[in-house]
């Protein structure tokens, strides 16, 4: 593994506890996610838009995730589509840009998710991960770039419960030590009918 990837992984691991400890209770955050998402506008009634919250010093792309609305149910065993808008029209060129996803919650069994993304060549590829934590190494994002990354997530057929997904973006460019743009969203995972 290259040094910049190790540094990016360390940056994600270092801030994850702070994000978990500083966040409000799951129920309270779930209740407040919907109005912000509705005000941003969503493509469908069961979708919501989650804007990222850049940390101090982050000069890379702004992120916006389109995902199921907080009260939407997700069928276990089926793919759920997501979209990550990456807008670097106001940012600097970023080397080693990657997206990281950390899934928590009362899922049974643990580590029961898959994540895929549509690569730049148009093919679907598995994100590097272990069923709970995933990473997508995207590469360079130039200043002025703006694009959308298609994602899809699937929970095992026997998974059920509320899943919380934290999304981070990191960079090996040394933008304030690889500062992170972070979002949190929820999936109400239900057994297949």
Coordinates of C-alpha atoms in Angstrom, one line a residue:
X1 CA 0.0 0.0 0.0
X2 CA 1.4 3.4 -0.9
X3 CA 2.2 5.9 1.8
X4 CA -0.4 8.5 0.7
X5 CA -3.1 5.8 0.9
X6 CA -1.9 4.9 4.4
X7 CA -2.0 8.6 5.3
X8 CA -5.6 8.9 4.0
X9 CA -6.7 5.8 5.9
X10 CA -5.1 7.1 9.1
X11 CA -6.9 10.5 8.6
X12 CA -10.3 8.7 8.2
X13 CA -9.6 6.5 11.3
X14 CA -8.5 9.5 13.3
X15 CA -11.6 11.6 12.8
X16 CA -14.2 8.8 12.9
X17 CA -14.3 8.6 16.7
X18 CA -14.7 12.4 16.9
X19 CA -17.5 12.4 14.4
X20 CA -19.3 9.6 16.3
X21 CA -18.8 11.3 19.7
X22 CA -19.8 14.8 18.6
X23 CA -22.9 13.7 16.7
X24 CA -26.3 13.9 18.4
X25 CA -28.3 10.8 19.2
X26 CA -29.4 8.8 16.1
X27 CA -33.1 9.6 16.6
X28 CA -32.5 13.3 16.9
X29 CA -30.2 13.4 13.9
X30 CA -32.6 11.4 11.8
X31 CA -35.4 13.8 12.7
X32 CA -33.3 16.8 11.6
X33 CA -31.9 15.4 8.4
X34 CA -35.1 15.6 6.5
X35 CA -35.8 19.4 6.5
X36 CA -32.3 20.1 5.3
X37 CA -32.6 17.5 2.6
X38 CA -36.0 18.8 1.5
X39 CA -34.8 22.4 1.2
X40 CA -31.9 21.2 -1.0
X41 CA -34.4 19.5 -3.3
X42 CA -34.4 15.8 -4.3
X43 CA -34.9 14.0 -7.5
X44 CA -37.7 11.8 -6.2
X45 CA -40.1 11.8 -3.3
X46 CA -38.2 9.0 -1.6
X47 CA -34.8 10.6 -2.1
X48 CA -33.0 13.3 -0.1
X49 CA -29.9 15.4 -0.8
X50 CA -27.2 15.5 1.9
X51 CA -24.7 18.3 1.5
X52 CA -21.3 17.8 2.9
X53 CA -19.8 19.8 5.7
X54 CA -16.2 20.7 4.9
X55 CA -13.8 20.8 7.8
X56 CA -11.7 23.8 8.4
X57 CA -8.9 24.1 5.8
X58 CA -10.5 21.8 3.2
X59 CA -9.8 23.3 -0.2
X60 CA -10.9 20.3 -2.3
X61 CA -14.2 19.5 -3.9
X62 CA -17.6 20.0 -2.3
X63 CA -19.7 16.9 -2.0
X64 CA -23.4 16.3 -2.2
X65 CA -24.9 12.8 -1.7
X66 CA -28.3 11.8 -3.1
X67 CA -29.6 8.9 -1.2
X68 CA -32.9 7.4 0.2
X69 CA -34.8 9.9 2.4
X70 CA -34.4 9.4 6.2
X71 CA -37.8 7.6 6.5
X72 CA -37.4 5.5 3.3
X73 CA -37.2 1.7 3.7
X74 CA -34.5 -0.2 1.9
X75 CA -35.0 -3.8 1.0
X76 CA -32.2 -6.1 2.2
X77 CA -30.7 -8.1 -0.6
X78 CA -31.5 -5.5 -3.3
X79 CA -29.3 -2.8 -4.7
X80 CA -30.0 0.8 -3.6
X81 CA -28.8 3.6 -5.9
X82 CA -26.8 6.6 -4.6
X83 CA -25.2 9.5 -6.3
X84 CA -22.2 11.5 -5.1
X85 CA -21.8 14.9 -6.8
X86 CA -18.2 16.1 -6.7
X87 CA -17.9 19.9 -7.4
X88 CA -14.4 21.3 -7.6
X89 CA -15.2 24.5 -9.5
X90 CA -14.2 26.5 -6.5
X91 CA -11.5 24.2 -5.1
X92 CA -7.9 23.3 -5.9
X93 CA -6.5 20.4 -7.8
X94 CA -6.6 17.4 -5.5
X95 CA -4.3 14.3 -5.9
X96 CA -5.2 11.0 -4.5
X97 CA -8.9 11.9 -3.9
X98 CA -10.8 9.1 -2.3
X99 CA -14.2 8.5 -0.8
X100 CA -14.7 6.4 2.4
X101 CA -17.9 4.9 3.9
X102 CA -18.3 3.6 7.4
X103 CA -21.5 1.7 8.1
X104 CA -22.7 1.2 11.7
X105 CA -26.0 0.3 13.4
X106 CA -28.0 -2.7 14.6
X107 CA -27.5 -4.7 11.5
X108 CA -27.6 -8.5 11.7
X109 CA -25.2 -9.9 10.9
X110 CA -22.4 -7.4 11.2
X111 CA -20.3 -6.4 8.2
X112 CA -23.2 -7.3 5.9
X113 CA -23.0 -4.7 3.1
X114 CA -21.6 -4.4 -0.4
X115 CA -20.7 -1.2 -2.1
X116 CA -20.0 -0.7 -5.8
X117 CA -19.3 2.4 -7.9
X118 CA -19.3 3.2 -11.6
X119 CA -15.7 3.8 -12.6
X120 CA -14.5 6.4 -15.0
X121 CA -14.5 3.8 -17.8
X122 CA -18.3 3.2 -17.2
X123 CA -18.0 -0.2 -15.5
X124 CA -19.3 -1.2 -12.1
X125 CA -16.5 -2.0 -9.6
X126 CA -16.4 -3.2 -6.1
X127 CA -15.3 -0.6 -3.5
X128 CA -12.3 -1.8 -1.4
X129 CA -13.7 -2.9 1.9
X130 CA -14.7 -5.5 4.5
X131 CA -18.5 -5.3 4.5
X132 CA -18.5 -2.4 7.0
X133 CA -15.8 0.1 5.9
X134 CA -15.2 0.9 2.2
X135 CA -12.9 3.1 0.2
X136 CA -13.0 4.3 -3.4
X137 CA -9.7 5.5 -4.8
X138 CA -10.7 8.0 -7.5
X139 CA -7.4 9.7 -8.2
X140 CA -6.9 13.2 -9.4
X141 CA -9.7 15.8 -9.3
X142 CA -8.6 18.9 -11.2
X143 CA -9.6 22.5 -10.2
X144 CA -12.8 23.3 -12.2
X145 CA -14.0 19.7 -12.4
X146 CA -17.6 18.8 -11.6
X147 CA -19.0 15.3 -12.0
X148 CA -21.2 12.7 -10.4
X149 CA -20.1 9.3 -9.1
X150 CA -22.8 6.6 -9.3
X151 CA -22.9 4.3 -6.3
X152 CA -25.0 1.3 -5.3
X153 CA -25.2 -0.4 -1.9
X154 CA -26.7 -3.8 -1.0
X155 CA -27.3 -5.2 2.4
X156 CA -27.3 -9.0 3.0
X157 CA -30.8 -10.6 2.7
X158 CA -30.7 -11.4 6.4
X159 CA -29.8 -7.8 7.5
X160 CA -32.3 -5.7 9.2
X161 CA -32.5 -2.5 11.3
X162 CA -31.3 1.1 11.1
X163 CA -28.0 1.5 9.3
X164 CA -26.0 4.7 9.7
X165 CA -23.5 5.5 6.9
X166 CA -20.8 8.1 7.4
X167 CA -19.2 9.4 4.2
X168 CA -15.7 11.0 4.1
X169 CA -13.6 12.4 1.4
X170 CA -9.8 12.6 1.8
X171 CA -6.9 13.6 -0.2
X172 CA -3.2 12.9 -0.4
X173 CA -2.5 16.5 -1.6
X174 CA -1.8 17.7 1.9
X175 CA -4.8 20.1 1.9
X176 CA -4.7 20.9 5.6
X177 CA -3.3 17.5 6.3
X178 CA -6.0 15.7 4.2
X179 CA -9.0 17.4 5.8
X180 CA -12.3 15.6 5.5
X181 CA -15.7 16.4 4.1
X182 CA -18.2 14.3 6.0
X183 CA -21.9 13.4 5.8
X184 CA -24.2 11.1 7.7
X185 CA -27.3 9.3 6.4
X186 CA -29.6 6.5 7.5
X187 CA -31.0 3.4 5.8
X188 CA -34.0 1.6 7.3
X189 CA -33.1 -1.9 6.2
X190 CA -36.1 -4.3 6.0
X191 CA -36.1 -8.0 5.2
X192 CA -37.1 -8.8 1.6
X193 CA -40.9 -9.4 1.1

